[in-house]
Amino acid sequence: MSTHVPESESESETGAPEQTEEQIPAAQQRRLAKKQERSDQREQRAESESETDEQTVHLKVFRYDPEVESKSRPRFDDFHIPFKKGMTVLDALIYSRDHYDSSLTFRHSCRQAICGSDALFINGAQRLGCQTQVSDLDDPVRIEPLPHQEVVKDLVVDMEHFYEQMDAVDPYFRDEDVPSGLEEQNQTRENREKIKMSTRCIWCGACTSSCNIAAGGNYLGPAAINKAYRFAMDDRESDALQQERFETIEQENGVWRCQTQFSCTNVCPKDIPLTEHIQELKREAVKSNLKFW
Amino acid sequence: MSQSYDRGLVEDFGRWAEFSAGMWAWVFHKFTGWVLIGYLFTHIAVLSTAIEGPALYTNTLQGLEALAIVRFMEVGLLAVAVFHILNGIRLLFVDLGVGLDAQDKSFYASLVLTGAITVASVPTFLAGL
Ligand code: SF4
Ligand code: FES
């Protein structure tokens, strides 16, 4: 009996996610299809390229260093490096640093799109260096630090403000919500599905850098609001804390500043439907304030 | 850190070629919005000539309509208003979470429709020139 799920129950279980699946993963599927298309193109190109073996990549890299006289005025340096199949922009940067200019400065760590430290402005879009194939890009590859943040040195920007905005939404469960002892914290499958995408954020800052509303002002920005969404929509958060979270995002600098440009959604390396989440929070905020029902 | 370099906004406007559909929709929506506000003042100014009596009002209107440039500007005004309305409807759907995946397509559709309606209006506005 215990192994058998009654039909009506299994139906009701799959009933709800079906609806969310229609909405959220549709965006995901579209992105996956795009990725597949790109990888097919890449393979084709790699096949045709393997015939000409000595290939070089032309990098144009932003340079700036206030402490070095010759670099205190921002400029672009050119690097011509040998192309290898499967080479990412980060690989190309590392090659340039190791072989040509050891002072070239950039952040990276995991090299597998997990740590979020190497978000850069590559050929006009915010992307992760380690996730972007050189063969996907037009030549020359133009690499700049993330826009809208102050440049500290070469490709390194000051992320302080971004982290402050992330912290402003308290991106964690509070002690009060964590049951004491060995009590389980249950989350329904549907709820897990609902917040699944929002949990993927790696704090790379690409989205906030792409948003010109977030530039300069105090707008929380897509990443912080997505974090708020991740917790506000979680079953396991208590009503009182959820209410508090809503108060944070309903403030002047919260969700209302989003002007639905979709820039954040376009650049997020983790395919998080950011604009969708922001809009949903707007609706929730309206609902919680109107209380007609 | 104190010496960090702020690249400012100039480059951002210089990056217009890299704007995506959503960004263009936003730019156009703001622009058309401001144009419509500007038109509102002109509109009120023309209407207020009626305070001085019906003759002045009729004269003003006829005088304006006789000018070719005014008629051309009316075509432009229609284009601006139609785009603002269509994109406004698009934004309403975005707000409701409907068709977020097609936000770029709906923007292009608004553009095409605006173009079609504007072109169709040309004979009416420019008739009798
Ligand atoms: S939401 Fe996406 S783009 Fe923004 S910080 Fe998180 S992973 Fe990066
Ligand atoms: S190096 Fe960690 S995300 Fe690219």
GROMACS .gro file of C-alpha atoms and ligand atoms in nm:
model
  434
    1MET     CA    1   0.000   0.000   0.000
    2SER     CA    2   0.273   0.237   0.094
    3THR     CA    3   0.451   0.199  -0.238
    4HIS     CA    4   0.139   0.251  -0.439
    5VAL     CA    5   0.035   0.603  -0.508
    6PRO     CA    6  -0.343   0.628  -0.543
    7GLU     CA    7  -0.434   0.750  -0.887
    8SER     CA    8  -0.624   1.053  -0.776
    9GLU     CA    9  -0.331   1.164  -0.565
   10SER     CA   10  -0.073   1.122  -0.837
   11GLU     CA   11  -0.297   1.318  -1.064
   12SER     CA   12  -0.336   1.602  -0.826
   13GLU     CA   13   0.037   1.603  -0.777
   14THR     CA   14   0.113   1.639  -1.141
   15GLY     CA   15  -0.181   1.871  -1.195
   16ALA     CA   16  -0.024   2.180  -1.048
   17PRO     CA   17   0.328   2.161  -1.192
   18GLU     CA   18   0.187   2.114  -1.536
   19GLN     CA   19   0.068   2.469  -1.522
   20THR     CA   20   0.402   2.606  -1.409
   21GLU     CA   21   0.579   2.389  -1.660
   22GLU     CA   22   0.381   2.558  -1.929
   23GLN     CA   23   0.490   2.899  -1.811
   24ILE     CA   24   0.842   2.879  -1.676
   25PRO     CA   25   1.012   2.600  -1.864
   26ALA     CA   26   0.875   2.728  -2.194
   27ALA     CA   27   1.135   3.002  -2.166
   28GLN     CA   28   1.389   2.746  -2.061
   29GLN     CA   29   1.311   2.520  -2.353
   30ARG     CA   30   1.348   2.805  -2.593
   31ARG     CA   31   1.689   2.884  -2.447
   32LEU     CA   32   1.792   2.520  -2.455
   33ALA     CA   33   1.688   2.500  -2.819
   34LYS     CA   34   1.897   2.807  -2.889
   35LYS     CA   35   2.193   2.651  -2.710
   36GLN     CA   36   2.157   2.331  -2.907
   37GLU     CA   37   2.144   2.529  -3.227
   38ARG     CA   38   2.460   2.714  -3.133
   39SER     CA   39   2.645   2.398  -3.042
   40ASP     CA   40   2.545   2.241  -3.373
   41GLN     CA   41   2.677   2.544  -3.555
   42ARG     CA   42   2.994   2.524  -3.353
   43GLU     CA   43   3.048   2.162  -3.445
   44GLN     CA   44   2.997   2.238  -3.809
   45ARG     CA   45   3.239   2.523  -3.792
   46ALA     CA   46   3.494   2.317  -3.601
   47GLU     CA   47   3.475   2.051  -3.869
   48SER     CA   48   3.543   2.295  -4.147
   49GLU     CA   49   3.810   2.468  -3.941
   50SER     CA   50   4.007   2.157  -3.860
   51GLU     CA   51   4.132   2.162  -4.215
   52THR     CA   52   4.322   2.486  -4.159
   53ASP     CA   53   4.531   2.409  -3.853
   54GLU     CA   54   4.717   2.729  -3.762
   55GLN     CA   55   4.437   2.956  -3.648
   56THR     CA   56   4.470   3.262  -3.431
   57VAL     CA   57   4.223   3.455  -3.225
   58HIS     CA   58   4.241   3.829  -3.205
   59LEU     CA   59   4.156   3.964  -2.859
   60LYS     CA   60   4.100   4.329  -2.783
   61VAL     CA   61   4.130   4.363  -2.409
   62PHE     CA   62   4.043   4.666  -2.198
   63ARG     CA   63   4.339   4.785  -1.991
   64TYR     CA   64   4.345   5.030  -1.704
   65ASP     CA   65   4.562   5.065  -1.397
   66PRO     CA   66   4.565   5.387  -1.198
   67GLU     CA   67   4.898   5.296  -1.042
   68VAL     CA   68   5.089   5.253  -1.366
   69GLU     CA   69   5.158   5.571  -1.555
   70SER     CA   70   5.126   5.417  -1.901
   71LYS     CA   71   4.797   5.245  -1.816
   72SER     CA   72   4.626   5.522  -1.619
   73ARG     CA   73   4.445   5.623  -1.935
   74PRO     CA   74   4.212   5.340  -2.037
   75ARG     CA   75   4.304   5.169  -2.362
   76PHE     CA   76   4.262   4.844  -2.552
   77ASP     CA   77   4.549   4.598  -2.596
   78ASP     CA   78   4.561   4.347  -2.881
   79PHE     CA   79   4.655   3.984  -2.829
   80HIS     CA   80   4.685   3.728  -3.106
   81ILE     CA   81   4.677   3.382  -2.963
   82PRO     CA   82   4.663   3.034  -3.116
   83PHE     CA   83   4.310   2.895  -3.131
   84LYS     CA   84   4.234   2.556  -2.988
   85LYS     CA   85   3.910   2.370  -3.034
   86GLY     CA   86   3.682   2.427  -2.738
   87MET     CA   87   3.868   2.736  -2.626
   88THR     CA   88   3.669   2.968  -2.402
   89VAL     CA   89   3.722   3.340  -2.360
   90LEU     CA   90   3.865   3.272  -2.017
   91ASP     CA   91   4.114   3.024  -2.166
   92ALA     CA   92   4.215   3.291  -2.416
   93LEU     CA   93   4.267   3.545  -2.138
   94ILE     CA   94   4.471   3.302  -1.933
   95TYR     CA   95   4.684   3.224  -2.237
   96SER     CA   96   4.743   3.593  -2.298
   97ARG     CA   97   4.841   3.650  -1.938
   98ASP     CA   98   5.073   3.349  -1.921
   99HIS     CA   99   5.243   3.405  -2.253
  100TYR     CA  100   5.235   3.778  -2.323
  101ASP     CA  101   5.154   4.004  -2.032
  102SER     CA  102   5.166   3.880  -1.675
  103SER     CA  103   5.011   4.203  -1.550
  104LEU     CA  104   4.679   4.135  -1.726
  105THR     CA  105   4.428   4.120  -1.442
  106PHE     CA  106   4.091   3.944  -1.430
  107ARG     CA  107   3.894   3.733  -1.186
  108HIS     CA  108   3.818   3.366  -1.225
  109SER     CA  109   3.797   3.057  -1.014
  110CYS     CA  110   3.586   2.754  -1.097
  111ARG     CA  111   3.606   2.768  -1.480
  112GLN     CA  112   3.272   2.592  -1.502
  113ALA     CA  113   3.008   2.862  -1.464
  114ILE     CA  114   2.959   2.798  -1.095
  115CYS     CA  115   3.146   3.065  -0.902
  116GLY     CA  116   3.027   3.365  -1.100
  117SER     CA  117   3.356   3.552  -1.070
  118ASP     CA  118   3.441   3.598  -1.437
  119ALA     CA  119   3.140   3.788  -1.569
  120LEU     CA  120   3.277   4.017  -1.840
  121PHE     CA  121   3.148   4.239  -2.116
  122ILE     CA  122   3.234   4.033  -2.422
  123ASN     CA  123   3.148   4.156  -2.771
  124GLY     CA  124   2.878   4.383  -2.640
  125ALA     CA  125   2.706   4.152  -2.393
  126GLN     CA  126   2.751   4.043  -2.035
  127ARG     CA  127   2.874   3.683  -2.036
  128LEU     CA  128   3.079   3.444  -1.827
  129GLY     CA  129   3.428   3.412  -1.974
  130CYS     CA  130   3.445   3.043  -1.890
  131GLN     CA  131   3.107   2.968  -2.049
  132THR     CA  132   3.162   3.155  -2.374
  133GLN     CA  133   3.322   2.972  -2.662
  134VAL     CA  134   3.563   3.181  -2.866
  135SER     CA  135   3.432   3.010  -3.178
  136ASP     CA  136   3.085   3.152  -3.106
  137LEU     CA  137   3.210   3.507  -3.128
  138ASP     CA  138   3.295   3.738  -3.412
  139ASP     CA  139   3.658   3.827  -3.456
  140PRO     CA  140   3.809   4.037  -3.298
  141VAL     CA  141   3.684   3.940  -2.955
  142ARG     CA  142   3.640   4.255  -2.753
  143ILE     CA  143   3.670   4.199  -2.379
  144GLU     CA  144   3.577   4.472  -2.133
  145PRO     CA  145   3.496   4.485  -1.762
  146LEU     CA  146   3.127   4.482  -1.665
  147PRO     CA  147   2.964   4.818  -1.744
  148HIS     CA  148   2.801   5.026  -1.472
  149GLN     CA  149   3.054   4.927  -1.214
  150GLU     CA  150   3.373   5.107  -1.134
  151VAL     CA  151   3.684   4.955  -1.283
  152VAL     CA  152   3.953   4.880  -1.029
  153LYS     CA  153   4.211   4.737  -1.266
  154ASP     CA  154   4.194   4.595  -1.619
  155LEU     CA  155   3.891   4.363  -1.619
  156VAL     CA  156   3.826   4.375  -1.246
  157VAL     CA  157   3.532   4.583  -1.127
  158ASP     CA  158   3.423   4.687  -0.781
  159MET     CA  159   3.133   4.454  -0.690
  160GLU     CA  160   3.069   4.611  -0.348
  161HIS     CA  161   2.744   4.779  -0.444
  162PHE     CA  162   2.611   4.461  -0.604
  163TYR     CA  163   2.680   4.260  -0.290
  164GLU     CA  164   2.520   4.528  -0.075
  165GLN     CA  165   2.203   4.507  -0.284
  166MET     CA  166   2.205   4.128  -0.255
  167ASP     CA  167   2.244   4.150   0.122
  168ALA     CA  168   1.962   4.403   0.143
  169VAL     CA  169   1.703   4.132   0.076
  170ASP     CA  170   1.839   3.898   0.346
  171PRO     CA  171   1.913   3.611   0.109
  172TYR     CA  172   1.877   3.328   0.358
  173PHE     CA  173   1.627   3.158   0.586
  174ARG     CA  174   1.618   3.310   0.930
  175ASP     CA  175   1.682   3.118   1.248
  176GLU     CA  176   1.316   3.152   1.343
  177ASP     CA  177   1.222   2.952   1.035
  178VAL     CA  178   1.460   2.665   1.088
  179PRO     CA  179   1.300   2.393   1.300
  180SER     CA  180   1.495   2.287   1.602
  181GLY     CA  181   1.625   1.937   1.652
  182LEU     CA  182   1.585   1.678   1.378
  183GLU     CA  183   1.250   1.793   1.248
  184GLU     CA  184   1.222   1.774   0.870
  185GLN     CA  185   1.159   2.080   0.664
  186ASN     CA  186   0.921   1.973   0.397
  187GLN     CA  187   0.880   2.138   0.063
  188THR     CA  188   0.629   2.022  -0.195
  189ARG     CA  189   0.741   1.913  -0.539
  190GLU     CA  190   0.534   2.189  -0.695
  191ASN     CA  191   0.698   2.449  -0.480
  192ARG     CA  192   1.041   2.317  -0.565
  193GLU     CA  193   0.951   2.343  -0.934
  194LYS     CA  194   0.827   2.694  -0.888
  195ILE     CA  195   1.146   2.827  -0.733
  196LYS     CA  196   1.382   2.595  -0.918
  197MET     CA  197   1.515   2.847  -1.165
  198SER     CA  198   1.550   3.124  -0.909
  199THR     CA  199   1.781   2.909  -0.694
  200ARG     CA  200   2.039   2.889  -0.970
  201CYS     CA  201   2.180   3.239  -0.929
  202ILE     CA  202   2.559   3.243  -0.896
  203TRP     CA  203   2.593   3.610  -0.800
  204CYS     CA  204   2.787   3.696  -1.114
  205GLY     CA  205   2.625   4.039  -1.148
  206ALA     CA  206   2.579   4.014  -1.524
  207CYS     CA  207   2.209   4.096  -1.501
  208THR     CA  208   2.247   4.400  -1.279
  209SER     CA  209   2.527   4.526  -1.503
  210SER     CA  210   2.302   4.499  -1.807
  211CYS     CA  211   2.022   4.700  -1.646
  212ASN     CA  212   2.042   5.073  -1.706
  213ILE     CA  213   1.779   5.138  -1.441
  214ALA     CA  214   2.003   4.969  -1.184
  215ALA     CA  215   2.295   5.181  -1.303
  216GLY     CA  216   2.382   5.456  -1.064
  217GLY     CA  217   2.065   5.446  -0.858
  218ASN     CA  218   1.971   5.240  -0.560
  219TYR     CA  219   1.735   5.003  -0.740
  220LEU     CA  220   1.779   4.659  -0.588
  221GLY     CA  221   1.837   4.514  -0.932
  222PRO     CA  222   1.729   4.187  -1.091
  223ALA     CA  223   1.965   3.958  -0.900
  224ALA     CA  224   1.861   4.080  -0.556
  225ILE     CA  225   1.492   4.073  -0.648
  226ASN     CA  226   1.534   3.721  -0.785
  227LYS     CA  227   1.689   3.624  -0.451
  228ALA     CA  228   1.392   3.775  -0.272
  229TYR     CA  229   1.164   3.575  -0.502
  230ARG     CA  230   1.353   3.256  -0.422
  231PHE     CA  231   1.271   3.295  -0.052
  232ALA     CA  232   0.937   3.472  -0.065
  233MET     CA  233   0.795   3.195  -0.283
  234ASP     CA  234   0.938   2.917  -0.068
  235ASP     CA  235   0.679   2.725   0.137
  236ARG     CA  236   0.920   2.690   0.420
  237GLU     CA  237   0.940   3.056   0.500
  238SER     CA  238   0.703   3.169   0.775
  239ASP     CA  239   0.425   3.412   0.693
  240ALA     CA  240   0.570   3.681   0.914
  241LEU     CA  241   0.909   3.670   0.744
  242GLN     CA  242   0.749   3.653   0.403
  243GLN     CA  243   0.559   3.967   0.489
  244GLU     CA  244   0.882   4.138   0.588
  245ARG     CA  245   1.043   4.034   0.262
  246PHE     CA  246   0.754   4.178   0.067
  247GLU     CA  247   0.796   4.502   0.251
  248THR     CA  248   1.157   4.518   0.136
  249ILE     CA  249   1.081   4.457  -0.229
  250GLU     CA  250   0.779   4.687  -0.232
  251GLN     CA  251   0.986   4.985  -0.134
  252GLU     CA  252   1.066   5.267  -0.369
  253ASN     CA  253   1.387   5.095  -0.478
  254GLY     CA  254   1.223   4.756  -0.513
  255VAL     CA  255   1.026   4.584  -0.787
  256TRP     CA  256   0.849   4.896  -0.911
  257ARG     CA  257   1.167   5.030  -1.062
  258CYS     CA  258   1.181   4.746  -1.314
  259GLN     CA  259   1.086   4.879  -1.658
  260THR     CA  260   1.066   4.541  -1.828
  261GLN     CA  261   1.352   4.589  -2.070
  262PHE     CA  262   1.437   4.220  -2.047
  263SER     CA  263   1.810   4.300  -2.060
  264CYS     CA  264   1.872   4.096  -1.743
  265THR     CA  265   1.680   3.795  -1.872
  266ASN     CA  266   1.873   3.810  -2.198
  267VAL     CA  267   2.216   3.796  -2.039
  268CYS     CA  268   2.171   3.570  -1.735
  269PRO     CA  269   2.416   3.281  -1.785
  270LYS     CA  270   2.195   3.057  -1.576
  271ASP     CA  271   1.883   3.120  -1.788
  272ILE     CA  272   1.686   3.252  -1.493
  273PRO     CA  273   1.365   3.417  -1.616
  274LEU     CA  274   1.436   3.731  -1.415
  275THR     CA  275   1.180   3.967  -1.566
  276GLU     CA  276   0.915   3.701  -1.515
  277HIS     CA  277   1.003   3.674  -1.148
  278ILE     CA  278   1.004   4.049  -1.099
  279GLN     CA  279   0.664   4.081  -1.266
  280GLU     CA  280   0.523   3.804  -1.049
  281LEU     CA  281   0.646   3.980  -0.737
  282LYS     CA  282   0.482   4.301  -0.861
  283ARG     CA  283   0.152   4.117  -0.892
  284GLU     CA  284   0.193   3.965  -0.546
  285ALA     CA  285   0.270   4.308  -0.406
  286VAL     CA  286  -0.045   4.453  -0.562
  287LYS     CA  287  -0.252   4.163  -0.433
  288SER     CA  288  -0.118   4.189  -0.081
  289ASN     CA  289  -0.190   4.561  -0.075
  290LEU     CA  290  -0.536   4.557  -0.229
  291LYS     CA  291  -0.692   4.275  -0.026
  292PHE     CA  292  -1.024   4.266  -0.208
  293TRP     CA  293  -1.041   3.897  -0.146
  294MET     CA  294   4.003   5.139  -0.468
  295SER     CA  295   3.970   5.511  -0.429
  296GLN     CA  296   4.134   5.558  -0.764
  297SER     CA  297   3.894   5.337  -0.954
  298TYR     CA  298   3.775   5.453  -1.290
  299ASP     CA  299   3.413   5.529  -1.365
  300ARG     CA  300   3.339   5.484  -1.733
  301GLY     CA  301   3.024   5.691  -1.709
  302LEU     CA  302   2.722   5.684  -1.932
  303VAL     CA  303   2.869   5.806  -2.261
  304GLU     CA  304   2.964   5.457  -2.369
  305ASP     CA  305   2.620   5.328  -2.286
  306PHE     CA  306   2.457   5.553  -2.543
  307GLY     CA  307   2.737   5.463  -2.778
  308ARG     CA  308   2.625   5.103  -2.747
  309TRP     CA  309   2.288   5.152  -2.913
  310ALA     CA  310   2.385   4.898  -3.179
  311GLU     CA  311   2.392   4.633  -2.907
  312PHE     CA  312   2.046   4.710  -2.766
  313SER     CA  313   1.799   4.423  -2.768
  314ALA     CA  314   1.430   4.434  -2.858
  315GLY     CA  315   1.316   4.498  -2.502
  316MET     CA  316   1.559   4.786  -2.470
  317TRP     CA  317   1.442   4.947  -2.794
  318ALA     CA  318   1.082   4.906  -2.685
  319TRP     CA  319   1.167   5.092  -2.366
  320VAL     CA  320   1.352   5.370  -2.549
  321PHE     CA  321   1.069   5.418  -2.800
  322HIS     CA  322   0.805   5.405  -2.531
  323LYS     CA  323   0.977   5.679  -2.329
  324PHE     CA  324   1.037   5.887  -2.640
  325THR     CA  325   0.682   5.862  -2.771
  326GLY     CA  326   0.552   5.933  -2.421
  327TRP     CA  327   0.745   6.260  -2.405
  328VAL     CA  328   0.635   6.357  -2.755
  329LEU     CA  329   0.273   6.300  -2.656
  330ILE     CA  330   0.315   6.515  -2.345
  331GLY     CA  331   0.469   6.786  -2.563
  332TYR     CA  332   0.179   6.759  -2.806
  333LEU     CA  333  -0.067   6.792  -2.519
  334PHE     CA  334   0.055   7.146  -2.455
  335THR     CA  335   0.025   7.243  -2.822
  336HIS     CA  336  -0.318   7.087  -2.828
  337ILE     CA  337  -0.431   7.289  -2.524
  338ALA     CA  338  -0.280   7.606  -2.672
  339VAL     CA  339  -0.476   7.562  -2.994
  340LEU     CA  340  -0.797   7.474  -2.810
  341SER     CA  341  -0.764   7.775  -2.584
  342THR     CA  342  -0.793   8.011  -2.881
  343ALA     CA  343  -1.164   7.923  -2.861
  344ILE     CA  344  -1.182   8.140  -2.548
  345GLU     CA  345  -1.144   8.445  -2.772
  346GLY     CA  346  -1.442   8.338  -2.979
  347PRO     CA  347  -1.529   8.088  -3.250
  348ALA     CA  348  -1.383   8.296  -3.534
  349LEU     CA  349  -1.031   8.296  -3.398
  350TYR     CA  350  -1.051   7.925  -3.327
  351THR     CA  351  -1.164   7.848  -3.682
  352ASN     CA  352  -0.896   8.074  -3.826
  353THR     CA  353  -0.623   7.914  -3.618
  354LEU     CA  354  -0.728   7.566  -3.718
  355GLN     CA  355  -0.766   7.650  -4.086
  356GLY     CA  356  -0.438   7.837  -4.082
  357LEU     CA  357  -0.257   7.541  -3.932
  358GLU     CA  358  -0.418   7.287  -4.160
  359ALA     CA  359  -0.315   7.489  -4.463
  360LEU     CA  360   0.049   7.435  -4.376
  361ALA     CA  361   0.208   7.127  -4.533
  362ILE     CA  362   0.445   7.083  -4.240
  363VAL     CA  363   0.155   7.063  -3.997
  364ARG     CA  364   0.000   6.783  -4.200
  365PHE     CA  365   0.325   6.594  -4.210
  366MET     CA  366   0.361   6.638  -3.839
  367GLU     CA  367   0.012   6.498  -3.793
  368VAL     CA  368   0.124   6.181  -3.967
  369GLY     CA  369   0.418   6.167  -3.727
  370LEU     CA  370   0.189   6.228  -3.432
  371LEU     CA  371  -0.034   5.941  -3.537
  372ALA     CA  372   0.269   5.711  -3.565
  373VAL     CA  373   0.385   5.815  -3.219
  374ALA     CA  374   0.042   5.769  -3.065
  375VAL     CA  375  -0.021   5.433  -3.231
  376PHE     CA  376   0.315   5.293  -3.121
  377HIS     CA  377   0.263   5.419  -2.768
  378ILE     CA  378  -0.079   5.255  -2.751
  379LEU     CA  379   0.033   4.924  -2.901
  380ASN     CA  380   0.341   4.899  -2.685
  381GLY     CA  381   0.129   4.997  -2.387
  382ILE     CA  382  -0.093   4.697  -2.456
  383ARG     CA  383   0.220   4.484  -2.493
  384LEU     CA  384   0.343   4.606  -2.154
  385LEU     CA  385   0.006   4.530  -2.001
  386PHE     CA  386   0.045   4.168  -2.109
  387VAL     CA  387   0.403   4.163  -1.979
  388ASP     CA  388   0.274   4.294  -1.645
  389LEU     CA  389   0.020   4.015  -1.633
  390GLY     CA  390   0.289   3.761  -1.712
  391VAL     CA  391   0.128   3.670  -2.045
  392GLY     CA  392   0.351   3.594  -2.343
  393LEU     CA  393   0.678   3.691  -2.178
  394ASP     CA  394   0.855   3.460  -2.418
  395ALA     CA  395   0.723   3.653  -2.712
  396GLN     CA  396   0.808   3.997  -2.579
  397ASP     CA  397   1.049   4.064  -2.865
  398LYS     CA  398   0.803   3.939  -3.127
  399SER     CA  399   0.523   4.152  -2.987
  400PHE     CA  400   0.754   4.453  -3.004
  401TYR     CA  401   0.830   4.387  -3.371
  402ALA     CA  402   0.458   4.335  -3.431
  403SER     CA  403   0.384   4.674  -3.272
  404LEU     CA  404   0.640   4.832  -3.502
  405VAL     CA  405   0.501   4.671  -3.815
  406LEU     CA  406   0.144   4.760  -3.723
  407THR     CA  407   0.243   5.117  -3.645
  408GLY     CA  408   0.413   5.139  -3.984
  409ALA     CA  409   0.111   4.998  -4.165
  410ILE     CA  410  -0.139   5.226  -3.992
  411THR     CA  411   0.083   5.529  -4.049
  412VAL     CA  412   0.126   5.458  -4.419
  413ALA     CA  413  -0.248   5.398  -4.454
  414SER     CA  414  -0.317   5.735  -4.294
  415VAL     CA  415  -0.101   5.933  -4.535
  416PRO     CA  416  -0.370   5.991  -4.802
  417THR     CA  417  -0.616   6.120  -4.541
  418PHE     CA  418  -0.375   6.360  -4.377
  419LEU     CA  419  -0.211   6.488  -4.690
  420ALA     CA  420  -0.528   6.510  -4.903
  421GLY     CA  421  -0.579   6.842  -5.074
  422LEU     CA  422  -0.223   6.962  -5.040
  423SF4     S1  423   2.047   3.626  -1.181
  423SF4    FE1  424   2.176   3.536  -1.344
  423SF4     S2  425   2.292   3.712  -1.424
  423SF4    FE2  426   2.205   3.778  -1.230
  423SF4     S3  427   2.367   3.742  -1.078
  423SF4    FE3  428   2.235   3.559  -1.080
  423SF4     S4  429   2.328   3.418  -1.229
  423SF4    FE4  430   2.420   3.621  -1.263
  424FES     S1  431   3.527   3.094  -1.353
  424FES    FE1  432   3.365   3.049  -1.216
  424FES     S2  433   3.193   3.119  -1.329
  424FES    FE2  434   3.352   3.139  -1.473
   0.00000   0.00000   0.00000
